[in-house]
Short mmCIF file of C-alpha atoms and ligand atoms in Angstrom, two decimals:
data_model
loop_
_atom_site.label_atom_id
_atom_site.label_comp_id
_atom_site.label_asym_id
_atom_site.label_seq_id
_atom_site.Cartn_x
_atom_site.Cartn_y
_atom_site.Cartn_z
CA MET W 822 -37.45 -2.62 3.75
CA SER W 823 -40.36 -3.61 6.01
CA ALA W 824 -38.44 -6.57 7.43
CA LEU W 825 -35.86 -4.08 8.56
CA ASN W 826 -38.29 -1.89 10.38
CA PRO W 827 -37.91 -2.22 14.11
CA SER W 828 -41.54 -1.15 14.57
CA THR W 829 -42.48 -4.58 13.32
CA GLY W 830 -41.34 -5.70 16.74
CA GLY W 831 -41.52 -9.47 16.78
CA ILE W 832 -40.19 -10.02 13.27
CA ASN W 833 -36.67 -11.35 13.29
CA LEU W 834 -34.34 -9.14 11.42
CA ASP W 835 -32.23 -10.83 8.84
CA SER W 836 -28.64 -9.81 9.47
CA HIS W 837 -27.70 -10.32 5.82
CA ALA W 838 -30.51 -8.11 4.60
CA VAL W 839 -29.62 -5.46 7.16
CA TRP W 840 -25.98 -5.55 6.23
CA ASN W 841 -26.68 -5.52 2.50
CA SER W 842 -28.78 -2.39 2.94
CA CYS W 843 -25.97 -0.88 4.96
CA LEU W 844 -23.54 -1.72 2.18
CA GLU W 845 -25.79 -0.04 -0.37
CA GLN W 846 -25.72 3.14 1.67
CA LEU W 847 -22.03 2.95 2.43
CA LYS W 848 -21.25 2.57 -1.23
CA ASP W 849 -22.59 6.07 -1.82
CA ARG W 850 -20.82 7.55 1.14
CA VAL W 851 -17.22 6.43 0.73
CA PRO W 852 -14.89 6.25 -2.29
CA GLY W 853 -15.11 3.00 -4.27
CA GLN W 854 -11.64 1.91 -3.27
CA THR W 855 -12.36 2.41 0.40
CA PHE W 856 -15.59 0.53 0.05
CA ASP W 857 -13.91 -2.43 -1.64
CA THR W 858 -11.04 -2.51 0.81
CA TRP W 859 -12.80 -2.04 4.10
CA PHE W 860 -16.51 -2.75 3.77
CA ARG W 861 -17.03 -5.39 1.15
CA PRO W 862 -15.01 -8.04 3.08
CA ILE W 863 -17.22 -7.68 6.18
CA LYS W 864 -19.84 -10.37 6.71
CA ALA W 865 -22.94 -10.14 8.85
CA ILE W 866 -23.35 -13.01 11.29
CA SER W 867 -26.47 -12.23 13.25
CA ILE W 868 -28.55 -9.50 14.70
CA ASN W 869 -30.41 -9.57 17.99
CA SER W 870 -31.00 -7.38 20.98
CA ASP W 871 -27.29 -7.55 21.83
CA GLY W 872 -26.35 -5.95 18.57
CA LEU W 873 -25.43 -6.48 14.98
CA PHE W 874 -22.61 -9.00 14.78
CA LEU W 875 -20.15 -8.48 11.99
CA GLN W 876 -17.26 -10.69 11.07
CA VAL W 877 -14.06 -8.98 9.97
CA PRO W 878 -11.00 -10.74 8.56
CA ASN W 879 -8.63 -9.86 11.38
CA LYS W 880 -7.82 -7.56 14.22
CA PHE W 881 -6.03 -5.05 12.09
CA PHE W 882 -9.18 -4.67 10.08
CA TYR W 883 -11.19 -4.09 13.21
CA ASP W 884 -8.70 -1.48 14.42
CA TRP W 885 -8.87 0.35 11.15
CA ILE W 886 -12.63 0.39 11.01
CA ASP W 887 -12.93 1.35 14.61
CA ASN W 888 -10.48 4.20 14.07
CA HIS W 889 -11.89 5.54 10.87
CA TYR W 890 -15.45 4.49 10.32
CA LYS W 891 -17.00 3.93 13.70
CA ASP W 892 -19.41 6.83 13.47
CA LEU W 893 -20.22 6.22 9.85
CA LEU W 894 -21.09 2.59 10.57
CA ARG W 895 -23.16 3.42 13.61
CA ASP W 896 -25.11 6.05 11.69
CA THR W 897 -25.63 3.75 8.75
CA VAL W 898 -26.91 0.88 10.88
CA LYS W 899 -29.19 3.31 12.62
CA ALA W 900 -30.48 4.68 9.34
CA VAL W 901 -31.18 1.19 8.03
CA THR W 902 -32.74 -0.38 11.11
CA GLY W 903 -34.18 2.74 12.66
CA ASN W 904 -32.56 1.56 15.83
CA GLY W 905 -29.19 2.13 17.42
CA TYR W 906 -28.01 -1.47 17.46
CA PRO W 907 -24.55 -1.68 18.93
CA ILE W 908 -22.13 -3.10 16.43
CA ARG W 909 -20.15 -6.07 17.64
CA TYR W 910 -17.28 -7.59 15.80
CA THR W 911 -15.95 -11.06 15.54
CA VAL W 912 -12.68 -12.03 14.01
CA LEU W 913 -11.98 -15.21 12.15
CA LEU W 914 -8.81 -16.81 13.41
CA THR W 915 -6.47 -18.76 11.25
CA GLU W 916 -4.55 -21.80 12.42
CA ASN W 917 -1.25 -20.25 13.20
CA THR W 918 -2.26 -17.20 15.08
CA ASP W 919 -3.48 -16.74 18.53
CA ARG W 920 -4.67 -13.25 18.79
CA ALA W 921 -7.11 -13.90 21.56
CA SER W 922 -4.61 -12.74 24.13
CA GLU W 923 -4.62 -9.34 22.54
CA ILE W 924 -8.21 -8.37 23.08
CA PRO W 925 -8.59 -5.53 25.47
CA PRO W 926 -11.07 -6.77 28.08
CA ASP W 927 -13.61 -4.07 27.38
CA SER W 928 -13.39 -4.33 23.63
CA PRO W 929 -16.46 -5.26 21.64
CA LEU W 930 -14.41 -7.86 19.84
CA ILE W 931 -15.27 -11.49 20.16
CA TYR W 932 -12.78 -13.97 18.92
CA GLU W 933 -13.98 -17.11 17.30
CA PRO W 934 -11.19 -19.58 16.98
CA LYS W 935 -11.80 -21.45 13.80
CA ALA W 936 -9.18 -23.50 12.11
CA VAL W 937 -8.93 -22.39 8.57
CA SER W 938 -6.32 -24.17 6.59
CA PRO W 939 -5.11 -22.11 3.69
CA SER W 940 -6.18 -24.00 0.62
CA GLN W 941 -3.00 -24.76 -1.17
CA THR W 942 -3.95 -25.42 -4.71
CA ALA W 943 -1.51 -27.62 -6.45
CA LYS W 944 0.58 -25.57 -8.77
CA THR W 945 0.97 -27.09 -12.13
CA GLY W 946 2.87 -25.93 -15.10
CA MET W 947 6.00 -26.38 -17.02
CA PHE W 948 9.08 -24.76 -15.72
CA GLU W 949 11.70 -24.07 -18.27
CA ARG W 950 14.98 -22.38 -18.16
CA GLY W 951 14.35 -18.70 -17.78
CA THR W 952 11.03 -19.37 -16.09
CA LYS W 953 11.60 -18.48 -12.50
CA ILE W 954 8.25 -17.35 -11.38
CA ASN W 955 7.62 -16.62 -7.75
CA GLU W 956 4.45 -18.51 -6.91
CA ASN W 957 3.51 -15.95 -4.29
CA TYR W 958 3.21 -13.24 -6.87
CA ASP W 959 -0.37 -13.83 -7.85
CA PHE W 960 -3.36 -11.59 -8.36
CA ASP W 961 -4.79 -12.39 -4.96
CA SER W 962 -1.74 -11.07 -3.21
CA PHE W 963 -1.56 -7.99 -5.41
CA VAL W 964 -3.41 -5.24 -3.58
CA GLU W 965 -5.42 -3.03 -5.84
CA GLY W 966 -5.43 0.71 -5.37
CA ALA W 967 -6.23 3.71 -7.50
CA ASN W 968 -2.55 3.71 -8.49
CA ASN W 969 -2.60 0.31 -10.16
CA GLN W 970 -6.24 -0.45 -10.85
CA PHE W 971 -6.02 -0.13 -14.58
CA ALA W 972 -2.76 -2.03 -14.84
CA LYS W 973 -4.18 -4.87 -12.77
CA ALA W 974 -7.36 -5.01 -14.82
CA ALA W 975 -5.35 -5.17 -18.05
CA ALA W 976 -3.09 -7.86 -16.59
CA MET W 977 -6.07 -9.95 -15.55
CA ALA W 978 -7.69 -9.58 -18.95
CA VAL W 979 -4.50 -10.78 -20.59
CA ALA W 980 -4.17 -13.68 -18.14
CA ASN W 981 -7.71 -14.82 -18.89
CA ALA W 982 -7.34 -14.74 -22.65
CA PRO W 983 -3.66 -14.73 -23.50
CA GLY W 984 -2.98 -13.54 -27.02
CA ARG W 985 -6.68 -13.08 -27.67
CA THR W 986 -7.19 -9.55 -26.44
CA ALA W 987 -6.22 -6.33 -28.11
CA PHE W 988 -3.59 -5.96 -25.40
CA ASN W 989 -0.74 -7.66 -27.19
CA PRO W 990 1.84 -6.77 -26.25
CA LEU W 991 0.92 -5.48 -22.82
CA VAL W 992 3.50 -3.07 -21.44
CA VAL W 993 3.48 -2.21 -17.74
CA TYR W 994 5.66 0.64 -16.62
CA GLY W 995 6.33 2.41 -13.33
CA GLY W 996 8.98 3.31 -10.79
CA THR W 997 11.14 0.85 -8.87
CA GLY W 998 9.47 -1.28 -6.26
CA LEU W 999 5.93 -0.49 -7.33
CA GLY W 1000 4.92 -4.02 -8.26
CA LYS W 1001 5.71 -4.47 -11.96
CA THR W 1002 7.45 -7.80 -11.51
CA HIS W 1003 4.73 -8.96 -9.16
CA LEU W 1004 2.02 -8.05 -11.63
CA ILE W 1005 3.55 -9.59 -14.72
CA GLN W 1006 4.42 -12.75 -12.82
CA ALA W 1007 0.84 -12.88 -11.61
CA ILE W 1008 -0.18 -13.17 -15.26
CA GLY W 1009 2.21 -16.09 -15.65
CA ASN W 1010 1.01 -17.79 -12.47
CA GLU W 1011 -2.59 -17.44 -13.51
CA VAL W 1012 -1.90 -19.09 -16.85
CA LEU W 1013 0.25 -21.83 -15.30
CA GLN W 1014 -2.46 -22.62 -12.79
CA SER W 1015 -5.29 -22.62 -15.29
CA GLY W 1016 -4.40 -26.16 -16.16
CA ALA W 1017 -4.11 -25.23 -19.81
CA LYS W 1018 -0.61 -26.68 -20.02
CA LYS W 1019 0.83 -23.51 -21.45
CA ARG W 1020 4.49 -22.81 -21.63
CA VAL W 1021 5.27 -19.57 -19.91
CA ALA W 1022 8.68 -17.97 -20.03
CA TYR W 1023 9.57 -15.24 -17.61
CA VAL W 1024 12.89 -13.55 -18.11
CA SER W 1025 14.35 -10.17 -17.37
CA SER W 1026 15.88 -8.44 -20.33
CA ASP W 1027 19.36 -8.51 -18.82
CA THR W 1028 19.21 -12.27 -18.33
CA PHE W 1029 17.91 -12.56 -21.86
CA THR W 1030 20.90 -10.54 -23.05
CA LEU W 1031 23.42 -12.63 -21.09
CA ASP W 1032 21.86 -15.86 -22.33
CA PHE W 1033 22.02 -14.58 -25.85
CA ILE W 1034 25.67 -13.66 -25.56
CA ALA W 1035 26.45 -17.10 -24.13
CA ALA W 1036 24.51 -18.67 -27.00
CA ILE W 1037 26.59 -16.79 -29.53
CA GLN W 1038 29.79 -17.88 -27.83
CA ASN W 1039 28.69 -21.50 -27.84
CA ASN W 1040 27.21 -21.49 -31.32
CA LYS W 1041 23.80 -22.14 -29.86
CA THR W 1042 21.80 -19.21 -31.18
CA THR W 1043 19.45 -21.51 -33.05
CA GLU W 1044 18.56 -23.41 -29.87
CA PHE W 1045 18.26 -20.16 -27.99
CA SER W 1046 15.84 -18.76 -30.47
CA ARG W 1047 13.93 -22.04 -30.83
CA TYR W 1048 13.33 -22.14 -27.11
CA TYR W 1049 11.83 -18.68 -26.97
CA ARG W 1050 9.78 -19.24 -30.10
CA SER W 1051 8.25 -22.34 -28.56
CA VAL W 1052 6.63 -20.65 -25.59
CA ASP W 1053 2.97 -19.68 -25.35
CA MET W 1054 3.60 -16.61 -23.28
CA LEU W 1055 6.67 -14.47 -22.89
CA LEU W 1056 7.03 -12.16 -19.91
CA LEU W 1057 9.98 -9.87 -20.42
CA ASP W 1058 10.81 -7.88 -17.32
CA ASP W 1059 12.71 -4.58 -17.27
CA VAL W 1060 12.93 -4.04 -20.99
CA GLN W 1061 14.96 -0.88 -20.32
CA PHE W 1062 18.04 -3.12 -20.02
CA PHE W 1063 17.79 -3.65 -23.79
CA GLN W 1064 18.88 -0.08 -24.30
CA LYS W 1065 21.82 0.06 -26.68
CA LYS W 1066 22.09 -3.73 -26.96
CA GLU W 1067 21.75 -3.72 -30.73
CA GLN W 1068 22.23 -7.37 -31.50
CA THR W 1069 20.11 -8.63 -28.67
CA GLN W 1070 17.29 -6.36 -29.76
CA GLU W 1071 17.61 -7.62 -33.28
CA GLN W 1072 17.33 -11.22 -32.10
CA PHE W 1073 14.49 -10.37 -29.79
CA PHE W 1074 12.62 -8.58 -32.51
CA HIS W 1075 12.43 -11.74 -34.61
CA ILE W 1076 11.29 -13.78 -31.65
CA PHE W 1077 8.70 -11.15 -30.87
CA ASN W 1078 7.33 -11.15 -34.41
CA ASP W 1079 7.14 -14.88 -34.52
CA LEU W 1080 5.26 -15.11 -31.25
CA TYR W 1081 3.00 -12.24 -32.16
CA GLN W 1082 2.04 -13.78 -35.49
CA HIS W 1083 1.13 -16.97 -33.69
CA HIS W 1084 -1.08 -15.05 -31.29
CA LYS W 1085 1.13 -15.74 -28.32
CA GLN W 1086 0.92 -13.24 -25.52
CA ILE W 1087 3.88 -10.99 -24.82
CA VAL W 1088 4.12 -8.82 -21.72
CA PHE W 1089 6.82 -6.27 -20.99
CA SER W 1090 7.69 -4.21 -18.01
CA SER W 1091 9.75 -1.06 -18.01
CA ASP W 1092 10.86 1.39 -15.35
CA GLN W 1093 10.12 4.35 -17.61
CA GLN W 1094 7.46 5.30 -20.07
CA PRO W 1095 8.55 2.87 -22.79
CA LEU W 1096 8.08 5.28 -25.65
CA GLU W 1097 10.66 7.53 -24.03
CA LEU W 1098 13.29 4.82 -23.70
CA LYS W 1099 16.41 5.97 -25.45
CA GLY W 1100 18.45 3.42 -27.33
CA LEU W 1101 15.58 1.16 -28.20
CA HIS W 1102 14.85 0.41 -31.85
CA ASP W 1103 11.99 2.33 -33.33
CA ARG W 1104 10.45 -0.82 -34.65
CA LEU W 1105 10.34 -2.29 -31.15
CA LEU W 1106 8.82 0.93 -29.87
CA SER W 1107 6.18 0.86 -32.54
CA ARG W 1108 5.30 -2.71 -31.49
CA PHE W 1109 4.69 -1.40 -27.98
CA GLN W 1110 2.26 1.10 -29.40
CA SER W 1111 0.26 -1.51 -31.22
CA GLY W 1112 -0.68 -3.11 -27.90
CA LEU W 1113 -1.53 -1.47 -24.60
CA ILE W 1114 0.72 0.57 -22.36
CA VAL W 1115 -0.35 0.93 -18.73
CA ASP W 1116 1.34 2.57 -15.79
CA ILE W 1117 1.63 1.92 -12.07
CA GLN W 1118 1.86 5.02 -9.92
CA PRO W 1119 3.07 5.25 -6.32
CA PRO W 1120 0.29 4.05 -4.04
CA ASP W 1121 -1.66 6.33 -1.72
CA LEU W 1122 -1.50 5.92 2.04
CA GLU W 1123 -4.50 3.65 2.31
CA THR W 1124 -3.16 1.32 -0.36
CA ARG W 1125 0.26 1.26 1.28
CA ILE W 1126 -1.35 0.29 4.55
CA ALA W 1127 -3.39 -2.40 2.85
CA ILE W 1128 -0.30 -3.81 1.13
CA LEU W 1129 1.70 -3.91 4.32
CA HIS W 1130 -1.14 -5.47 6.12
CA LYS W 1131 -1.51 -8.11 3.47
CA LYS W 1132 2.18 -8.97 3.64
CA ALA W 1133 2.03 -9.22 7.41
CA THR W 1134 -1.00 -11.49 7.27
CA GLN W 1135 0.59 -13.67 4.64
CA ASP W 1136 3.57 -14.18 6.90
CA ASN W 1137 1.40 -14.62 9.97
CA LEU W 1138 2.90 -11.57 11.60
CA GLU W 1139 1.35 -9.50 14.27
CA LEU W 1140 1.95 -5.83 13.76
CA PRO W 1141 0.12 -3.25 15.80
CA TYR W 1142 -2.06 -1.04 13.70
CA GLU W 1143 -0.20 2.14 14.57
CA VAL W 1144 3.08 0.57 13.51
CA ILE W 1145 1.72 -0.26 10.08
CA GLU W 1146 0.30 3.21 9.74
CA TYR W 1147 3.58 4.78 10.81
CA LEU W 1148 5.62 2.77 8.32
CA ALA W 1149 3.19 3.45 5.51
CA THR W 1150 3.11 7.14 6.31
CA ASN W 1151 6.86 7.46 6.20
CA ILE W 1152 7.81 5.28 3.26
CA ARG W 1153 5.87 6.44 0.28
CA ASN W 1154 7.44 5.68 -3.03
CA ASN W 1155 8.67 2.14 -2.93
CA ILE W 1156 6.82 -0.93 -1.71
CA ARG W 1157 10.01 -2.94 -1.62
CA GLU W 1158 11.45 -0.50 0.90
CA LEU W 1159 8.26 -0.65 2.86
CA GLU W 1160 8.54 -4.42 3.09
CA GLY W 1161 12.24 -4.13 3.89
CA ALA W 1162 11.43 -1.87 6.83
CA MET W 1163 8.91 -4.35 8.12
CA ILE W 1164 11.40 -7.20 7.92
CA ARG W 1165 14.08 -5.19 9.65
CA LEU W 1166 11.66 -4.33 12.39
CA LEU W 1167 10.92 -8.00 12.93
CA ALA W 1168 14.59 -8.87 12.95
CA TYR W 1169 15.22 -6.19 15.55
CA SER W 1170 12.42 -7.24 17.76
CA SER W 1171 13.44 -10.88 17.74
CA LEU W 1172 17.14 -10.14 18.28
CA LEU W 1173 16.55 -7.68 21.07
CA LYS W 1174 13.59 -9.63 22.41
CA VAL W 1175 11.43 -6.55 22.58
CA ASP W 1176 7.91 -5.99 21.38
CA ILE W 1177 7.29 -4.16 18.19
CA ASP W 1178 5.85 -0.83 19.16
CA LEU W 1179 5.91 2.67 17.86
CA ASN W 1180 9.15 3.55 19.61
CA LEU W 1181 11.06 0.67 18.09
CA THR W 1182 9.54 1.46 14.71
CA ARG W 1183 10.74 5.04 14.88
CA LYS W 1184 14.24 3.94 15.76
CA VAL W 1185 14.44 1.41 12.97
CA LEU W 1186 13.01 3.79 10.45
CA LYS W 1187 15.44 6.49 11.43
CA GLU W 1188 18.26 4.07 10.76
CA ILE W 1189 16.88 3.02 7.43
CA LEU W 1190 16.17 6.49 6.20
CA GLY W 1191 19.34 7.76 7.84
CA SER W 1192 20.84 10.98 6.69
CA SER W 1193 19.46 10.48 3.19
CA HIS W 1194 16.23 11.53 4.78
CA PRO W 1195 16.57 15.23 5.41
CA SER W 1196 14.77 16.63 8.37
CA THR W 1197 11.30 17.16 7.13
CA ILE W 1198 9.63 18.67 10.12
CA SER W 1199 7.01 20.80 8.53
CA ILE W 1200 4.87 23.45 10.03
CA GLU W 1201 1.88 21.19 9.44
CA ILE W 1202 3.46 18.46 11.57
CA ILE W 1203 4.12 20.97 14.32
CA GLN W 1204 0.59 22.28 14.18
CA ASN W 1205 -0.80 18.75 14.31
CA ILE W 1206 1.29 17.76 17.28
CA ILE W 1207 0.50 20.92 19.22
CA GLY W 1208 -3.14 20.58 18.25
CA SER W 1209 -3.35 17.10 19.71
CA SER W 1210 -1.30 17.97 22.79
CA TYR W 1211 -3.53 20.91 23.61
CA ARG W 1212 -6.67 19.31 22.19
CA VAL W 1213 -7.22 22.26 19.91
CA ASN W 1214 -8.20 21.74 16.30
CA LEU W 1215 -6.33 23.35 13.46
CA ASP W 1216 -8.98 25.96 12.68
CA THR W 1217 -8.92 27.12 16.27
CA LEU W 1218 -5.16 27.05 16.43
CA VAL W 1219 -4.76 29.41 13.49
CA GLY W 1220 -7.99 31.28 14.16
CA LYS W 1221 -8.80 34.39 16.09
CA GLY W 1222 -9.74 32.84 19.43
CA ARG W 1223 -7.87 34.24 22.41
CA THR W 1224 -8.76 32.00 25.31
CA LYS W 1225 -5.74 31.40 27.51
CA GLU W 1226 -5.38 27.77 26.44
CA VAL W 1227 -5.67 28.50 22.71
CA ALA W 1228 -3.31 31.48 22.87
CA GLU W 1229 -0.75 29.34 24.66
CA ALA W 1230 -1.03 26.51 22.14
CA ARG W 1231 -0.61 29.00 19.30
CA MET W 1232 2.45 30.63 20.82
CA VAL W 1233 4.09 27.29 21.54
CA ALA W 1234 3.41 26.22 17.97
CA MET W 1235 5.00 29.40 16.62
CA TYR W 1236 7.97 28.88 18.90
CA PHE W 1237 8.52 25.39 17.51
CA ALA W 1238 8.01 26.58 13.96
CA ARG W 1239 10.96 28.91 14.49
CA GLU W 1240 13.03 26.26 16.16
CA HIS W 1241 12.41 23.48 13.65
CA THR W 1242 11.83 25.02 10.25
CA ASN W 1243 13.79 27.45 8.13
CA LEU W 1244 10.73 29.53 7.42
CA SER W 1245 10.88 33.26 7.81
CA LEU W 1246 8.95 35.03 10.56
CA LYS W 1247 6.65 36.39 7.92
CA THR W 1248 5.86 32.96 6.49
CA ILE W 1249 5.29 31.49 9.93
CA GLY W 1250 2.86 34.33 10.60
CA LEU W 1251 1.03 33.47 7.40
CA TYR W 1252 0.61 29.87 8.52
CA PHE W 1253 -1.07 31.14 11.66
CA GLY W 1254 -3.97 32.90 10.11
CA GLY W 1255 -1.98 35.70 8.50
CA ARG W 1256 -0.51 37.11 11.67
CA ASP W 1257 2.19 39.72 11.66
CA HIS W 1258 5.87 38.79 12.01
CA SER W 1259 6.06 40.70 15.30
CA THR W 1260 3.43 38.38 16.73
CA VAL W 1261 5.73 35.47 15.96
CA VAL W 1262 8.63 37.24 17.68
CA HIS W 1263 6.47 38.00 20.67
CA ALA W 1264 5.33 34.35 20.88
CA GLY W 1265 8.95 33.18 20.98
CA LYS W 1266 9.82 35.58 23.81
CA TRP W 1267 6.75 34.66 25.77
CA VAL W 1268 7.55 30.95 25.60
CA GLU W 1269 11.19 31.50 26.53
CA ASN W 1270 10.26 33.57 29.58
CA ARG W 1271 7.78 31.07 30.76
CA LEU W 1272 10.19 28.18 30.25
CA GLU W 1273 12.46 29.83 32.79
CA SER W 1274 9.82 30.51 35.37
CA ASP W 1275 7.43 27.57 35.11
CA SER W 1276 8.82 24.05 35.42
CA ALA W 1277 5.53 22.31 34.67
CA PHE W 1278 5.28 24.25 31.44
CA SER W 1279 8.88 23.48 30.65
CA GLY W 1280 8.23 19.74 31.09
CA GLN W 1281 5.25 19.98 28.81
CA VAL W 1282 7.25 21.76 26.12
CA SER W 1283 10.02 19.14 26.32
CA ALA W 1284 7.48 16.39 25.82
CA ILE W 1285 6.15 18.18 22.76
CA ARG W 1286 9.68 18.67 21.43
CA GLN W 1287 10.26 14.94 21.79
CA LYS W 1288 7.11 14.22 19.81
CA ILE W 1289 8.08 16.61 17.06
CA GLU W 1290 11.57 15.20 16.79
CA ASN W 1291 10.28 11.66 16.77
CA SER W 1292 7.92 12.45 13.97
CA VAL W 1293 10.66 12.27 11.34
P1 ADP T 1222 9.13 -3.62 -9.38
O1 ADP T 1222 9.28 -4.82 -10.26
O2 ADP T 1222 8.16 -2.62 -9.92
O3 ADP T 1222 10.42 -2.98 -9.01
P2 ADP T 1222 8.17 -5.57 -7.51
O4 ADP T 1222 7.11 -6.21 -8.33
O5 ADP T 1222 9.43 -6.32 -7.34
O6 ADP T 1222 8.47 -4.10 -8.03
O7 ADP T 1222 7.55 -5.22 -6.09
C1 ADP T 1222 8.33 -4.98 -4.96
C2 ADP T 1222 7.67 -5.61 -3.76
O8 ADP T 1222 6.48 -4.91 -3.46
C3 ADP T 1222 7.25 -7.04 -4.01
O9 ADP T 1222 7.48 -7.81 -2.85
C4 ADP T 1222 5.78 -6.96 -4.29
O10 ADP T 1222 5.11 -8.15 -3.88
C5 ADP T 1222 5.36 -5.78 -3.46
N1 ADP T 1222 4.23 -5.05 -4.05
C6 ADP T 1222 4.26 -4.02 -4.89
N2 ADP T 1222 3.03 -3.60 -5.23
C7 ADP T 1222 2.19 -4.43 -4.56
C8 ADP T 1222 0.77 -4.51 -4.49
N3 ADP T 1222 -0.03 -3.68 -5.16
N4 ADP T 1222 0.24 -5.46 -3.69
C9 ADP T 1222 1.03 -6.29 -3.00
N5 ADP T 1222 2.36 -6.27 -3.01
C10 ADP T 1222 2.95 -5.35 -3.79
MG1 MG T 1223 10.97 -5.68 -11.07
#
């Protein structure tokens, strides 16, 4: 630590050592996932009297850190160096982007244009009928979050030693659009790219069924079965489509056994817990149990943001940070929908020749979610919006304080709670620190009176109403 001590004056600090010590401290202060996502990718460049220079992958990253971890980083650097070095960021540019125009003049960002050509490794592998693997679905592009950590780890283990782990078969299950296909294809891509000349078959169970029926019609069941028995790895997507397809299951079962006995890896995906799939043969179910069953849950907000950000970067798209956050906040249970919203937003902006900003995002999202998205203005949203409009924090808003400003904010919030939620007066009172229902009534009257007599106030309330209505 002595090299890090500023009292040593003349000694040059080593930026890597400083940053590594910072990382050690940060590791204990933020959740592991957060650490891996936001801190591990940062590199220290140099440290001198102008500050500690850190390189972040892109502007979005900088925005996020600046928004969420500015104080934490400053404190950590101070704790490590004993000195309040300003933190300065640099961003590595890739070939196709020119973000330099976006830097606010007073921002601590420094852009370093460096041509980085994405290393396109040659993809090798045998492509067979039924093997339509999307090359973009690899492990690198699969963002890890608490929701899928275990599934990803199991998938990677299987990809590294196909057929030689205890995870045979591996069954991945989870809701629609949560990344099952991506993950099981990542296993296939990994194996195809390993140069091991393995034959990988990816097929969804409905295609398998259709192929099988065609094979029966054309007297080709032997060829059909020979093909599947000849592969080194079988990825069978959406096994739920096998439900009630007796003959297909029968055929599949023999293929499965053959592959299994030859230590070939088999991976399934399913949109439900596979053991609860109705209409699947017990013997197939018991095969599932002899391997490993892992689930993918809906991702949390941070993971959704990271996924969206990754997609945008992959496509060289510029999306303002608040737009990504807004999309990720509002679409929670399906990554495919989240991506769809992003694409629609881009289409809109290029057709209408307008910039992508929060307003456009709200409009597009409203259209997508449409009436299937019931008004979900909650009292929490109202309290948040009023809190930020009046610069009053939640504790104060629902607390006992009676300063003029706070009392006004509270009454306006109660007024909107009546206007925008179906909650009873009593419940609204409870949300405001357990106040009586008559207080809520009084608040409503007070606001209405003032709306009539005070035009400045009325303008302010309209602006708040707009914000509340735009929030859904
Ligand atoms: P499923 O098969 O479960 O319905 P998909 O694998 O087709 O879902 O995923 C839907 C979309 O969401 C794909 O474009 C996929 O790349 C993306 N996606 C889902 N989860 C992730 C993740 N963790 N990281 C990156 N992209 C993801
Ligand atoms: Mg799928």
